[in-house]
Amino acid sequence: LEFYNLTIFVSVLELNIYLAFYKDSPLGQLPYLTVDGSLKIPQSLAIARFLARRFNLAGQNEIEQVQSDAVVD
């Protein structure tokens, strides 16, 4: 993400803040990624795959894509 000059925010949450995030989370799970201020993507692997595709890191053909998937899995 640094390559694309993106800012990410990762934090250890106190219980009351965690519960607020948890209440609004899709599928009732953390972590989730908020995209463009509204879309919330749950599940770590779904987030990793989404970011890889968005920033053209998921491979240009089936072989490269399965290699990318293998790194995530």
mmCIF file of C-alpha atoms in Angstrom:
data_model
loop_
_atom_site.group_PDB
_atom_site.id
_atom_site.type_symbol
_atom_site.label_atom_id
_atom_site.label_comp_id
_atom_site.label_asym_id
_atom_site.label_seq_id
_atom_site.Cartn_x
_atom_site.Cartn_y
_atom_site.Cartn_z
ATOM 1 C CA LEU A 1 0.000 0.000 0.000
ATOM 2 C CA GLU A 2 2.946 2.316 0.552
ATOM 3 C CA PHE A 3 3.793 1.905 -3.129
ATOM 4 C CA TYR A 4 0.438 3.497 -3.975
ATOM 5 C CA ASN A 5 0.829 6.181 -1.285
ATOM 6 C CA LEU A 6 -2.256 5.013 0.603
ATOM 7 C CA THR A 7 -3.003 5.660 4.226
ATOM 8 C CA ILE A 8 -4.236 2.817 6.375
ATOM 9 C CA PHE A 9 -5.436 3.014 9.927
ATOM 10 C CA VAL A 10 -4.909 0.071 12.247
ATOM 11 C CA SER A 11 -5.657 0.332 15.914
ATOM 12 C CA VAL A 12 -5.991 -1.714 19.069
ATOM 13 C CA LEU A 13 -9.444 -0.874 20.337
ATOM 14 C CA GLU A 14 -10.701 -0.465 23.849
ATOM 15 C CA LEU A 15 -13.756 -2.597 24.564
ATOM 16 C CA ASN A 16 -16.350 0.173 24.217
ATOM 17 C CA ILE A 17 -14.886 1.286 20.868
ATOM 18 C CA TYR A 18 -14.602 -2.320 19.697
ATOM 19 C CA LEU A 19 -18.286 -2.885 20.476
ATOM 20 C CA ALA A 20 -19.258 0.210 18.461
ATOM 21 C CA PHE A 21 -17.286 -1.020 15.439
ATOM 22 C CA TYR A 22 -18.584 -4.562 15.904
ATOM 23 C CA LYS A 23 -22.198 -3.367 16.007
ATOM 24 C CA ASP A 24 -21.850 -1.697 12.600
ATOM 25 C CA SER A 25 -19.741 -4.389 10.987
ATOM 26 C CA PRO A 26 -20.953 -6.541 8.115
ATOM 27 C CA LEU A 27 -21.533 -10.145 9.162
ATOM 28 C CA GLY A 28 -20.983 -9.028 12.763
ATOM 29 C CA GLN A 29 -17.232 -9.569 12.437
ATOM 30 C CA LEU A 30 -13.980 -7.668 12.595
ATOM 31 C CA PRO A 31 -11.836 -6.827 10.727
ATOM 32 C CA TYR A 32 -13.517 -5.054 7.873
ATOM 33 C CA LEU A 33 -12.323 -2.573 5.290
ATOM 34 C CA THR A 34 -14.326 0.550 4.511
ATOM 35 C CA VAL A 35 -13.980 1.547 0.855
ATOM 36 C CA ASP A 36 -14.951 4.938 -0.539
ATOM 37 C CA GLY A 37 -16.595 5.861 2.769
ATOM 38 C CA SER A 38 -19.500 3.457 2.515
ATOM 39 C CA LEU A 39 -18.745 -0.068 1.295
ATOM 40 C CA LYS A 40 -17.696 -2.341 4.175
ATOM 41 C CA ILE A 41 -15.850 -5.507 3.190
ATOM 42 C CA PRO A 42 -15.552 -8.182 5.914
ATOM 43 C CA GLN A 43 -13.169 -11.149 6.108
ATOM 44 C CA SER A 44 -9.395 -10.852 5.948
ATOM 45 C CA LEU A 45 -8.963 -12.918 2.794
ATOM 46 C CA ALA A 46 -11.720 -11.054 0.944
ATOM 47 C CA ILE A 47 -10.015 -7.787 1.915
ATOM 48 C CA ALA A 48 -6.621 -9.033 0.694
ATOM 49 C CA ARG A 49 -8.061 -10.209 -2.618
ATOM 50 C CA PHE A 50 -10.000 -6.973 -3.118
ATOM 51 C CA LEU A 51 -6.867 -4.870 -2.550
ATOM 52 C CA ALA A 52 -4.807 -7.082 -4.848
ATOM 53 C CA ARG A 53 -7.355 -6.666 -7.647
ATOM 54 C CA ARG A 54 -7.868 -2.954 -7.073
ATOM 55 C CA PHE A 55 -4.140 -2.244 -7.294
ATOM 56 C CA ASN A 56 -3.372 -4.706 -10.096
ATOM 57 C CA LEU A 57 -1.421 -7.079 -7.879
ATOM 58 C CA ALA A 58 -3.657 -10.127 -8.426
ATOM 59 C CA GLY A 59 -1.995 -11.260 -11.641
ATOM 60 C CA GLN A 60 -2.571 -10.746 -15.337
ATOM 61 C CA ASN A 61 -3.563 -14.341 -16.157
ATOM 62 C CA GLU A 62 -4.925 -17.439 -14.427
ATOM 63 C CA ILE A 63 -1.488 -18.715 -13.405
ATOM 64 C CA GLU A 64 -0.467 -15.408 -11.805
ATOM 65 C CA GLN A 65 -3.885 -15.115 -10.159
ATOM 66 C CA VAL A 66 -3.674 -18.562 -8.564
ATOM 67 C CA GLN A 67 -0.148 -17.744 -7.381
ATOM 68 C CA SER A 68 -1.535 -14.567 -5.787
ATOM 69 C CA ASP A 69 -4.331 -16.582 -4.172
ATOM 70 C CA ALA A 70 -1.789 -19.059 -2.804
ATOM 71 C CA VAL A 71 0.083 -16.246 -1.045
ATOM 72 C CA VAL A 72 -3.135 -15.047 0.597
ATOM 73 C CA ASP A 73 -4.369 -18.496 1.558
#
